[in-house]
Short mmCIF file of C-alpha atoms and ligand atoms in Angstrom, two decimals:
data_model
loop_
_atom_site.label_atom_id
_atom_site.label_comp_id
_atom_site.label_asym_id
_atom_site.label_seq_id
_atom_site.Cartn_x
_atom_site.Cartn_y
_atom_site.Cartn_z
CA UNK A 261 -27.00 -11.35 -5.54
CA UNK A 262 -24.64 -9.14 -4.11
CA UNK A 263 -25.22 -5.16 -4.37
CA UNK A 264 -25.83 -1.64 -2.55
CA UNK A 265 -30.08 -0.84 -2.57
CA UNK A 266 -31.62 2.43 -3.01
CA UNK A 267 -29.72 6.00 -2.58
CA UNK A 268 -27.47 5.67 0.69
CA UNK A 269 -25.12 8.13 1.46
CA UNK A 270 -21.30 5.92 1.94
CA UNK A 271 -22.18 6.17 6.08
CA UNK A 272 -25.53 4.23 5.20
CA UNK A 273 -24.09 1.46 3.23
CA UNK A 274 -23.75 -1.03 5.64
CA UNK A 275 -27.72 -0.69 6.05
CA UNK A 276 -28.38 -0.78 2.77
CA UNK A 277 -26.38 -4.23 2.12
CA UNK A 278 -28.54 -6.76 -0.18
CA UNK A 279 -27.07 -10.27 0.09
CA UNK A 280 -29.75 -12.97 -1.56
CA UNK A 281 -28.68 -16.53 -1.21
CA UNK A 282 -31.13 -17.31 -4.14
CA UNK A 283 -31.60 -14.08 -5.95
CA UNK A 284 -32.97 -13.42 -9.40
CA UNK A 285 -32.87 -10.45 -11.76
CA UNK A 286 -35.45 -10.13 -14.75
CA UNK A 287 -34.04 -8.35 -17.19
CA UNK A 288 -36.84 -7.01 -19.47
CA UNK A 289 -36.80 -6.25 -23.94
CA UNK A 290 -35.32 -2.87 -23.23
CA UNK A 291 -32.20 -3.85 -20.44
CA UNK A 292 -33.74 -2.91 -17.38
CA UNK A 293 -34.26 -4.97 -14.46
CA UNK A 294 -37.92 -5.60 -14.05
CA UNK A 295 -37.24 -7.81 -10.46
CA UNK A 296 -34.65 -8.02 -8.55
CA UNK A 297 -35.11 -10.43 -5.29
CA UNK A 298 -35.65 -14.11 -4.39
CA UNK A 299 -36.42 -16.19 -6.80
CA UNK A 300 -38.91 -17.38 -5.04
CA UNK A 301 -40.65 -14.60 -5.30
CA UNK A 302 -40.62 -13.70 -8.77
CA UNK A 303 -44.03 -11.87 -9.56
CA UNK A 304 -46.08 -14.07 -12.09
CA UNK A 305 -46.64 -11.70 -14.99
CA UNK A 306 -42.38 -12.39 -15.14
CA UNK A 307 -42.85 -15.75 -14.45
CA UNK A 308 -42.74 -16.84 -18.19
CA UNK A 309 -39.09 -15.53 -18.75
CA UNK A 310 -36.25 -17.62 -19.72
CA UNK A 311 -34.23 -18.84 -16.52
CA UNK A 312 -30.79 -18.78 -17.07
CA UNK A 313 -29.23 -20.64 -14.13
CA UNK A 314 -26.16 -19.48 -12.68
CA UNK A 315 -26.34 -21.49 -8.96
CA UNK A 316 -23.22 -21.35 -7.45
CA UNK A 317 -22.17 -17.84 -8.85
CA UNK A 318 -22.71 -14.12 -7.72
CA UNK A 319 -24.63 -11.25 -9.48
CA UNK A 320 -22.58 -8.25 -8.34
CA UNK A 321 -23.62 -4.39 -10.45
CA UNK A 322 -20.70 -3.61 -13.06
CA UNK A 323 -18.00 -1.89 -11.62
CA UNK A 324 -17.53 1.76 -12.07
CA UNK A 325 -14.02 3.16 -12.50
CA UNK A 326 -14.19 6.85 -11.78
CA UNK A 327 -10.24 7.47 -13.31
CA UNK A 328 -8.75 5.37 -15.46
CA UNK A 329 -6.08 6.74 -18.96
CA UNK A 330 -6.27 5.19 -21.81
CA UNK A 331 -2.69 6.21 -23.37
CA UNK A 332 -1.52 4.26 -20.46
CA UNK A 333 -2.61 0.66 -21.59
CA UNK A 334 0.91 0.21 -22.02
CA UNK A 335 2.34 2.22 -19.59
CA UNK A 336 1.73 0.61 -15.85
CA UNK A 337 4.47 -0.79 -13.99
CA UNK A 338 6.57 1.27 -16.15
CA UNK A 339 9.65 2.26 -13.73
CA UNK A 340 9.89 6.11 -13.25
CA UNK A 341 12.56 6.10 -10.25
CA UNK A 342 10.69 8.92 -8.74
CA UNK A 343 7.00 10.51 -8.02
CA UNK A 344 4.59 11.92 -10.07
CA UNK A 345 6.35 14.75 -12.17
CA UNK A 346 9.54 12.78 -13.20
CA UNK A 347 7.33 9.25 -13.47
CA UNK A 348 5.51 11.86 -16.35
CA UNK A 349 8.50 12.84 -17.94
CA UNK A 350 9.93 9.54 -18.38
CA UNK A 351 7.65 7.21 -18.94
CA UNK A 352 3.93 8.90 -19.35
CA UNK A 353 4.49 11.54 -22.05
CA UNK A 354 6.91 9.65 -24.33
CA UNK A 355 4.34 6.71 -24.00
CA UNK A 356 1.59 8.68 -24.57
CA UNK A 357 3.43 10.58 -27.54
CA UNK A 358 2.57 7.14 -29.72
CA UNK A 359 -1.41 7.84 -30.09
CA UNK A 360 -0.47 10.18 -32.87
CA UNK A 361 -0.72 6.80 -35.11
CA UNK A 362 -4.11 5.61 -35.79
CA UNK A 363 -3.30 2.15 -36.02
CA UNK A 364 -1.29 2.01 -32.76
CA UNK A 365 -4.53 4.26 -31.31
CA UNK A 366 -7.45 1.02 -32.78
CA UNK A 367 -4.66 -1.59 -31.42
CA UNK A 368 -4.19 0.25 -27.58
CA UNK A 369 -8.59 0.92 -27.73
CA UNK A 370 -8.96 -2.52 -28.38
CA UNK A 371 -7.00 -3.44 -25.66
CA UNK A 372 -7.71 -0.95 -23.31
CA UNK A 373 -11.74 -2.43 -23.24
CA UNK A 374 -10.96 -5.89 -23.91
CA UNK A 375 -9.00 -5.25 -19.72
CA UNK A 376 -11.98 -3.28 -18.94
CA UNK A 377 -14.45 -5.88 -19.83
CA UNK A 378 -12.05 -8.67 -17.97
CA UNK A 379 -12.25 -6.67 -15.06
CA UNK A 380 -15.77 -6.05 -15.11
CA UNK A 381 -15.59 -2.19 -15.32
CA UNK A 382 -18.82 -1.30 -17.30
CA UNK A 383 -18.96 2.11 -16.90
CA UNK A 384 -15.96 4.60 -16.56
CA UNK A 385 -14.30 8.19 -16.48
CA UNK A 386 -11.78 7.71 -18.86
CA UNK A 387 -8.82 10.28 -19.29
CA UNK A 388 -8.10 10.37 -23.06
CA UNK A 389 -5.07 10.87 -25.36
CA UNK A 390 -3.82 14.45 -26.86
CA UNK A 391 -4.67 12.83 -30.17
CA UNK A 392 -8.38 13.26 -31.63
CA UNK A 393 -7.19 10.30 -34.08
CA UNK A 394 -6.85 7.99 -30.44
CA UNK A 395 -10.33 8.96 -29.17
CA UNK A 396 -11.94 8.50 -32.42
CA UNK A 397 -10.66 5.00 -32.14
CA UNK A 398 -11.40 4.79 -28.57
CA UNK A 399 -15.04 5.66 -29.17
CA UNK A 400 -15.66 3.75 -31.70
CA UNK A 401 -14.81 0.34 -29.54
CA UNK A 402 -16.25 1.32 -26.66
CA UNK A 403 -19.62 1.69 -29.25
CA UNK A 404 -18.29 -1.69 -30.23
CA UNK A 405 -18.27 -3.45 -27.49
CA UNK A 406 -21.19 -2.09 -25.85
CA UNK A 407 -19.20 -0.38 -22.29
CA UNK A 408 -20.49 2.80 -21.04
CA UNK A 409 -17.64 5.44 -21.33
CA UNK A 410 -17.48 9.28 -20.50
CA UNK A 411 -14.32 10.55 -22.11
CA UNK A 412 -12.35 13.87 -23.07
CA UNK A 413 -8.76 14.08 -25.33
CA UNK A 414 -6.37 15.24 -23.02
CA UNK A 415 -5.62 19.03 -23.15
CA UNK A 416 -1.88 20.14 -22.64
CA UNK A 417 -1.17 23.77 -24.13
CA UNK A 418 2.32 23.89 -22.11
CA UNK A 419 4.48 21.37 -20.43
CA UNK A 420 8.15 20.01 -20.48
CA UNK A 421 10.35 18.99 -23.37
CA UNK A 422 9.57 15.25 -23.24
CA UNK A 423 5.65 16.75 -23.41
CA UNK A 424 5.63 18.23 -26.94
CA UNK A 425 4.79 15.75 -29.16
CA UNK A 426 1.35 16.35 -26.87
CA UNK A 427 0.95 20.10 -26.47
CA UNK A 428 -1.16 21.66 -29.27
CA UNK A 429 -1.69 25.89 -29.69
CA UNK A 430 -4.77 27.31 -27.87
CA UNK A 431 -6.46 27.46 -30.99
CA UNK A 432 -6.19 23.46 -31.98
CA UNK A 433 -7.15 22.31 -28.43
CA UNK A 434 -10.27 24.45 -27.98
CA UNK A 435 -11.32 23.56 -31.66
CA UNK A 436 -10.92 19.69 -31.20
CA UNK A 437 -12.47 19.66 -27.64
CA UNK A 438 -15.91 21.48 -29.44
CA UNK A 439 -15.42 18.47 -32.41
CA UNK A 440 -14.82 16.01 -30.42
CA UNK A 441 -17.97 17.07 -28.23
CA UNK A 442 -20.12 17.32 -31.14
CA UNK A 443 -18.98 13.93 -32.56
CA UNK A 444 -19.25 11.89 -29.37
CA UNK A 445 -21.37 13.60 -26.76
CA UNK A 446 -24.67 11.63 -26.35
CA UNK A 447 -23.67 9.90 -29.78
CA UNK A 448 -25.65 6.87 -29.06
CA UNK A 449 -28.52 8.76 -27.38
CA UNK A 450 -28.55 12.13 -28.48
CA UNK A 451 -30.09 14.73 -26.10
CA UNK A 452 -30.20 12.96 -23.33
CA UNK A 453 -27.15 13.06 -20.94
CA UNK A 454 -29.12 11.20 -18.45
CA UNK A 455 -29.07 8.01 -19.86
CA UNK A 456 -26.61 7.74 -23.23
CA UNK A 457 -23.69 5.28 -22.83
CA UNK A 458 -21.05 7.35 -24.66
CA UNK A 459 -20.38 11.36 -23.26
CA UNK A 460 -17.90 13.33 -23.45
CA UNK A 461 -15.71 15.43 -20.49
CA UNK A 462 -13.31 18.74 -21.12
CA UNK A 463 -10.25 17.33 -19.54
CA UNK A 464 -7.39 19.29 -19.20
CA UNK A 465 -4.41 17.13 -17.98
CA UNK A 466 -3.78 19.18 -14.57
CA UNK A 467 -2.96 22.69 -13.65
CA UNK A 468 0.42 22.57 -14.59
CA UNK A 469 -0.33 21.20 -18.70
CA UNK A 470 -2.41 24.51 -19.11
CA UNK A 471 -2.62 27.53 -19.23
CA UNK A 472 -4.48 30.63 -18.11
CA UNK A 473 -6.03 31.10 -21.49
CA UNK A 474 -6.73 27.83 -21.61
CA UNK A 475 -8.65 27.76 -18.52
CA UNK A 476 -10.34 30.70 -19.52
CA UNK A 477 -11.55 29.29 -22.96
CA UNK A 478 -12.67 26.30 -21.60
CA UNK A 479 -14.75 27.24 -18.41
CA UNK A 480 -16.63 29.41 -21.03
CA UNK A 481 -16.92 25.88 -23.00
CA UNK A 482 -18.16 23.90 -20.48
CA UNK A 483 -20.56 27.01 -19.28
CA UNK A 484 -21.96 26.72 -23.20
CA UNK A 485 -22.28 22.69 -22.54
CA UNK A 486 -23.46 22.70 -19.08
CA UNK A 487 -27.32 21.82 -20.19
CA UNK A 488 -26.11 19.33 -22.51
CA UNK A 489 -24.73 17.14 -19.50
CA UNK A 490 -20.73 17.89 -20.91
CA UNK A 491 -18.27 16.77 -17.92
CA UNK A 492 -15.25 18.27 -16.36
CA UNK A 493 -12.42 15.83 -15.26
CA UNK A 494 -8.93 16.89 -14.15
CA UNK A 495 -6.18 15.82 -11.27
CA UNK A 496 -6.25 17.93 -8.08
CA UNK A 497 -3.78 18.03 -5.63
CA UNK A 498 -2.15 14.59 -5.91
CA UNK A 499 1.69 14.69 -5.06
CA UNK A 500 3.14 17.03 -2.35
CA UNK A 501 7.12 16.37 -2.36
CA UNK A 502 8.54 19.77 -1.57
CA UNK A 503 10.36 22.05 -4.03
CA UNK A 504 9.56 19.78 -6.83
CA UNK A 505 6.38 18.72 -6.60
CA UNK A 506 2.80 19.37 -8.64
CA UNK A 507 1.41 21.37 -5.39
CA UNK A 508 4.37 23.90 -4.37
CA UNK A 509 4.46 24.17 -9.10
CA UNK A 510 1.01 24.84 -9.41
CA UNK A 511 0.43 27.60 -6.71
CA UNK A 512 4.22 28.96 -8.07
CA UNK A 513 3.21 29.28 -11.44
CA UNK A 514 -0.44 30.71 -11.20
CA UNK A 515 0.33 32.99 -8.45
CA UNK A 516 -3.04 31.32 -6.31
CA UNK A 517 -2.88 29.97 -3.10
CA UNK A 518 -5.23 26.84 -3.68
CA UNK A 519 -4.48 24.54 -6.32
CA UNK A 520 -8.34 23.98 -6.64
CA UNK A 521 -8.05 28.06 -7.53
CA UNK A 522 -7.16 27.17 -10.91
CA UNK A 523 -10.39 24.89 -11.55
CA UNK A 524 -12.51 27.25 -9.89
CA UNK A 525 -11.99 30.28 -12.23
CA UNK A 526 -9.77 32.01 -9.81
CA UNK A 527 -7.03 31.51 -12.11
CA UNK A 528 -5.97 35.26 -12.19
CA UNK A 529 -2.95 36.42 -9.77
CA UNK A 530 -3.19 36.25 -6.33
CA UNK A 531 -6.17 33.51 -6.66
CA UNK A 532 -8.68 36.66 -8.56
CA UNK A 533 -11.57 35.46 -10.86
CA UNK A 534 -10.43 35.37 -14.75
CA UNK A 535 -13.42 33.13 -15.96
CA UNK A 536 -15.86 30.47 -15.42
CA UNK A 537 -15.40 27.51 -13.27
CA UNK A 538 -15.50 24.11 -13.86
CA UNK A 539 -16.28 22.31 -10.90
CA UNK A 540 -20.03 21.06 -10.89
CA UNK A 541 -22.05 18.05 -10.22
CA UNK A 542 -20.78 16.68 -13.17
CA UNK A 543 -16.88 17.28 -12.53
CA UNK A 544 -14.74 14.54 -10.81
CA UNK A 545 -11.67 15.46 -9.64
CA UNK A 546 -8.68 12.39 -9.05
CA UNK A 547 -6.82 12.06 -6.14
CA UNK A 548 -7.39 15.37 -3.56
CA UNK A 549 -5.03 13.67 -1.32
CA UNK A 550 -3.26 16.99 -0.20
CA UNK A 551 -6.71 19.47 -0.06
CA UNK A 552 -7.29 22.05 2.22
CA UNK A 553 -10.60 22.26 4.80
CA UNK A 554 -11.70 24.96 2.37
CA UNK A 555 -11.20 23.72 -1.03
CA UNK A 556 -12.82 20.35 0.00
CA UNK A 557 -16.15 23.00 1.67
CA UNK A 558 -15.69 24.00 -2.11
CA UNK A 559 -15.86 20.85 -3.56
CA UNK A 560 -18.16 19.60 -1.67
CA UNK A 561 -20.47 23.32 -2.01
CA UNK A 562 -20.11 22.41 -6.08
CA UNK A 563 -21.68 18.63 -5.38
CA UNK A 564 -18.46 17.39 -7.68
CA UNK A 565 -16.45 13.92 -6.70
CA UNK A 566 -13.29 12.50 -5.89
CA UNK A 567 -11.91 10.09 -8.04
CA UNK A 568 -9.85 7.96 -5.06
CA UNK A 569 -6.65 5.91 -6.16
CA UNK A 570 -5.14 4.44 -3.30
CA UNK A 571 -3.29 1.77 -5.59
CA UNK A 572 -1.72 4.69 -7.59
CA UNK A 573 -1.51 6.69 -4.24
CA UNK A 574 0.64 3.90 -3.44
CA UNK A 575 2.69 3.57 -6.51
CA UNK A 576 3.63 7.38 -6.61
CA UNK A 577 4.42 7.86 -2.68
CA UNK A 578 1.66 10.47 -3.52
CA UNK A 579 0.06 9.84 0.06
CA UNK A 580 -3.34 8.47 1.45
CA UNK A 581 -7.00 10.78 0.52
CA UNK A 582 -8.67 11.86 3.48
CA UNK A 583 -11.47 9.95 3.54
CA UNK A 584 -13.05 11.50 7.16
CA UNK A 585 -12.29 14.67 5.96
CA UNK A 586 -14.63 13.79 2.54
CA UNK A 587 -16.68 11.74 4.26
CA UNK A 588 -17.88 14.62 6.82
CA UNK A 589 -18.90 16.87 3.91
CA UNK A 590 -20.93 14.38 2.22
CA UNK A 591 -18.70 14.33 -1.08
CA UNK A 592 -18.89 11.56 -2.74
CA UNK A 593 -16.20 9.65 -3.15
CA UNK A 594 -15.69 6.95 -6.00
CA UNK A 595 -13.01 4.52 -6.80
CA UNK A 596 -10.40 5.15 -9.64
CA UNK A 597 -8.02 2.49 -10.56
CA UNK A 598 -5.81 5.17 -12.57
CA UNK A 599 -4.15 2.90 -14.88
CA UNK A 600 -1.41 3.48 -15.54
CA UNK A 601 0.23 4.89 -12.28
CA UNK A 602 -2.51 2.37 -10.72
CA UNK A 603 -1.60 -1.22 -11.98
CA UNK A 604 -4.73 -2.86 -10.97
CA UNK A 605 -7.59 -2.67 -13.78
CA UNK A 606 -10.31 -4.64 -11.15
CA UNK A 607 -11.93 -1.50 -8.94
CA UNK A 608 -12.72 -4.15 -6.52
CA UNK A 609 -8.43 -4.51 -6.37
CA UNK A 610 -8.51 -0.85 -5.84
CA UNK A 611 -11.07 -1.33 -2.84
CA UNK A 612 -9.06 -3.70 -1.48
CA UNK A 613 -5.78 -1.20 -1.35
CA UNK A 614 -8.36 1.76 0.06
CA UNK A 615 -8.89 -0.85 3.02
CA UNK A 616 -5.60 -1.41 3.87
CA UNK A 617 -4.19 2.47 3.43
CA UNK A 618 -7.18 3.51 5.71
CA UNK A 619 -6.10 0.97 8.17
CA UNK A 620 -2.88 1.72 7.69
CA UNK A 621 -2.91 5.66 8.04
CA UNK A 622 -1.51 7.49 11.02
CA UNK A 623 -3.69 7.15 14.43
CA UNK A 624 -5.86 10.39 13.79
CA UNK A 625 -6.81 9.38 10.48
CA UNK A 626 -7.61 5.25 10.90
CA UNK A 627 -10.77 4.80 9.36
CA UNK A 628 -11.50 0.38 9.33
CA UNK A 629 -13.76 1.26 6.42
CA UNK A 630 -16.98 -1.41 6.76
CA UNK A 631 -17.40 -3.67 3.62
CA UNK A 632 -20.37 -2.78 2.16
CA UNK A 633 -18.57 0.82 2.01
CA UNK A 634 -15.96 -0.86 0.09
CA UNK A 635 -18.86 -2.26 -2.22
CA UNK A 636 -20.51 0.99 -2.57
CA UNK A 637 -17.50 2.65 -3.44
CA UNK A 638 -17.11 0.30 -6.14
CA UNK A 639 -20.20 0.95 -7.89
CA UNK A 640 -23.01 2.74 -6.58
CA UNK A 641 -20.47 5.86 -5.77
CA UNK A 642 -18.99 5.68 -9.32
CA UNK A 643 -22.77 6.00 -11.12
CA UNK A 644 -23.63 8.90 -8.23
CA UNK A 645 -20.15 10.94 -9.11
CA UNK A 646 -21.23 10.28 -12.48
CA UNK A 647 -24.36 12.16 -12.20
CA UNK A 648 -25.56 8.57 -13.70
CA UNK A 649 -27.22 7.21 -10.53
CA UNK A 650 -30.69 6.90 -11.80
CA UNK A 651 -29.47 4.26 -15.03
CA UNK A 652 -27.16 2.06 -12.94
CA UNK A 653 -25.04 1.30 -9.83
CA UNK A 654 -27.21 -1.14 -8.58
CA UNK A 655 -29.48 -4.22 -8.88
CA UNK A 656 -32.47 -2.06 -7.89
CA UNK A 657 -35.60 -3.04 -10.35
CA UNK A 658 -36.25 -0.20 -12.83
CA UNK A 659 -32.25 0.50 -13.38
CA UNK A 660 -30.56 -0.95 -16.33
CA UNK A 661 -29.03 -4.11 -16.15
CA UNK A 662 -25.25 -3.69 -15.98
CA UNK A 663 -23.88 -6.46 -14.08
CA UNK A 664 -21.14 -9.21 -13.49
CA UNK A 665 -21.65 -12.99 -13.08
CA UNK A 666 -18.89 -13.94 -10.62
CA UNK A 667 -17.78 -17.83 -10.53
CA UNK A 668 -15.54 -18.30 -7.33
CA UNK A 669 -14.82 -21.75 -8.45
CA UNK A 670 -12.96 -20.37 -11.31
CA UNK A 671 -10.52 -18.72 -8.49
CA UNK A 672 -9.67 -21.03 -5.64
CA UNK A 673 -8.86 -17.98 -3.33
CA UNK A 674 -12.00 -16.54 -3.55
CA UNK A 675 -13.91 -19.22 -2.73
CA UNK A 676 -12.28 -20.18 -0.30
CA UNK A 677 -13.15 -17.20 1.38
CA UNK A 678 -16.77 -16.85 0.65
CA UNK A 679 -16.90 -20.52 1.81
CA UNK A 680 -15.34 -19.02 5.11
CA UNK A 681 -17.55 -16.25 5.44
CA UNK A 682 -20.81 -15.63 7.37
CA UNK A 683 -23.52 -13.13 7.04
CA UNK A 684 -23.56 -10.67 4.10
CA UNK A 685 -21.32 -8.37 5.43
CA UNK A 686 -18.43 -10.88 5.55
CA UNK A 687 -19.68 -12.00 2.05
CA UNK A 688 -19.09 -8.31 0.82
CA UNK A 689 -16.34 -8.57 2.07
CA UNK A 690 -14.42 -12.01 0.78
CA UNK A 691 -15.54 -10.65 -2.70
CA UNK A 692 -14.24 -7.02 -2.30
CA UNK A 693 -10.61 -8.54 -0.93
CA UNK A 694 -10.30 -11.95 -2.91
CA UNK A 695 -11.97 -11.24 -6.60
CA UNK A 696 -9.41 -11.23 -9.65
CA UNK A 697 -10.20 -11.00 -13.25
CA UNK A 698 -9.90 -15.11 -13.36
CA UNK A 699 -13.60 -15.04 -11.35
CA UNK A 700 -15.17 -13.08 -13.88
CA UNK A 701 -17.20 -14.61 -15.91
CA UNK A 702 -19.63 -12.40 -17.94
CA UNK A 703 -20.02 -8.81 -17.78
CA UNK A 704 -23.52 -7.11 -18.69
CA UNK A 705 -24.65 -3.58 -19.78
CA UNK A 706 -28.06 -2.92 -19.99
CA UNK A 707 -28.78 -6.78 -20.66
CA UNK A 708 -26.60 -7.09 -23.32
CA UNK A 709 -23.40 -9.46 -22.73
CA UNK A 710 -19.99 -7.21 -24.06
CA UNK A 711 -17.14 -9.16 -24.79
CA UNK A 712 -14.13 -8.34 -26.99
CA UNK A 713 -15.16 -10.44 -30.48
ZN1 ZN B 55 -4.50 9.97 -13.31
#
């Protein structure tokens, strides 16, 4: 057993490291771990339990993928020839465009959990598509296969030529975000945000697919929604080139001087208030690669996360997130794989490319980021910038039992490096750098093995 214990902020993970040679988890009626230790030590009133023996193997908690699309099942390694705005124009919108048919939308949800559940993602922020048709489909798999999903249909009300098939009138996107909320928020568990594995998030696509009104119609949305545990999930500040870029067209077009501005209800001209704003505990925000000092004092003043996507960082020359700069104001920073600009569906493939661009960044931003960081960023950072932290992230006994059953022998690579490795932090780390899908062998949620049939 391989996981982060207790509440640690991402500075305290390397304390908070569990490695146990000969673990065991109990895994009670309900789905929740009732012991989680040596086996040795297994309390006697469990005692009577079925033992399912998995020697040789490793119980790591499900990974958590804080930004991930789902129009873009079919859309990574698609070749753009540019960064993010003209990689959108040719290859994300017209992809995206095909949701509009139901039977393409069941065919791409299907898929789209089938990779999550090869990849061990159990729980995950999932951008939607435009259509209502695609998330109806995309709910009702998830339900299926029994993943934990917060989702939102993606909200464009303006947006280039090769967008249109995608934009819909004020009207149409405020009245399907309040139906699709209705429909799918808490469906499984109703009233209780704290624990249901299907929610729902207001998700406009970024600044630049929306406008004004928009953002004024749905801070007051998610201000009617905020008891009911409704989520707020958006791109901030990913891609900087000059001229061209989302930064330099954002503050251009709203007038504001701070691309959060537009999140934060300053959305007026010249950065004034104009309505609510949507940044909370429960709003993750991808990428804030290019952030001021003060919009991350906001961020961090809201207690809402940072998706992180080095591997799509990487894809889109978009640059390398901050992490010191989060790091020193306590916001917590998850992993997102952001499939498709990311093409890696495994988070822990992700925290393998946040190692490297942090050791690779220039000399005053180096940060050799410990492994069980990399861990916790994996998983116990994705349920915490989920709001979700008491239900999972962990192996800790009273949480519900979302894990993975890791075989290293079915993927040479990896164990040949947790053969190499000594002590648990050198464990943490063989796994975080040398897992692929291959090695996984079953994927829990809540005790309950999900697979695709
Ligand atoms: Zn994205």
């Amino acid at each position: 057993m391989l996981h982060i214990a207790g509440r640690p902020s991402v500075n305290e993970a390397g304390d908070a490291l569990v490695s146990e040679p000969d673990g065991a988890l109990v895994v009670d009626d309900a789905g929740r771990i009732a012991y989680s230790g040596p086996f040795s030590e297994v309390p006697p009133d469990l005692a009577a339990a079925t033992v399912v023996d998995r020697r040789g193997c490793l119980l790591l908690p499900g990974f958590v993928d804080a930004h991930i699309h789902f129009p873009q099942v079919y859309t990574t390694d698609a070749h753009g020839g540019g960064t993010l705005l003209s990689w959108l124009d040719r290859c994300v919108f017209p992809a995206e465009a095909r949701f509009a048919d139901a039977g393409f939308a069941r065919e791409a949800a299907r898929e789209f959990c089938a990779a999550r559940i090869a990849a061990g993602t159990t729980a995950a922020m999932v951008f939607g598509s435009a259509f209502p048709v695609a998330q109806d489909a995309l709910f009702e798999e998830t339900a299926r296969t029994g993943l934990r999903m917060v989702s939102g249909r993606g909200v464009q009300t303006r947006g280039p030529a090769s967008a249109s098939p995608l934009i819909t009138s004020e009207g149409d996107a405020e009245r399907s975000c309040r139906a699709e909320i209705a429909r799918w928020h808490c469906a499984d568990d109703p009233g209780r945000p704290d624990r249901a594995m299907l929610q729902v998030a207001l998700v406009p696509r970024f600044a630049l697919s929306v406008t004004p009104e928009t953002l004024g119609w749905m801070g007051e949305l998610h201000r009617q929604h905020h008891a009911s545990g409704v989520y707020f999930h958006t791109h901030l500040s990913e891609n900087d080139a000059p001229g061209v870029g989302e930064i330099d067209s954002v503050l251009r077009d709203f007038g504001t001087s701070s691309y959060l501005d537009t999140y934060d209800g300053r959305f007026g001209p010249g950065g004034e208030v104009a309505g609510e704003s949507l940044l909370g505990r429960r709003s993750i925000l991808a990428h804030a690669v290019h952030c001021s000092d003060s919009e991350l004092d906001r961020v961090a003043a809201a207690r809402a996360s940072i998706a992180h996507c080095p591997t799509s960082q990487l894809f889109l020359g978009s640059g390398t997130m901050p992490w010191k700069r989060m790091a020193a104001r306590g916001i917590t920073v998850a992993l997102g794989s952001d499939v498709g600009a990311g093409d890696e569906w495994l988070v822990s493939r992700v925290a393998n490319d946040c190692f490297k661009v942090h050791m690779s960044a220039s000399a005053d931003r180096v940060v050799p980021l410990e492994p069980a960081a990399l861990l916790f960023s994996a998983t116990l950072a994705g349920a915490r910038a989920l709001d979700m932290e008491d239900a999972f992230g962990n192996l800790d006994a009273g949480k519900d039992a979302d894990f993975l059953v890791v075989d290293p022998s079915a993927w040479p690579p990896l164990s040949r490096s947790i053969d190499a490795a000594s002590g648990p932090a050198a464990l943490a780390f063989a796994v975080m750098m040398a897992l692929r899908e291959p090695a996984i062998a079953e994927v829990f949620v809540r005790g309950r093995r999900v697979s695709v049939s």
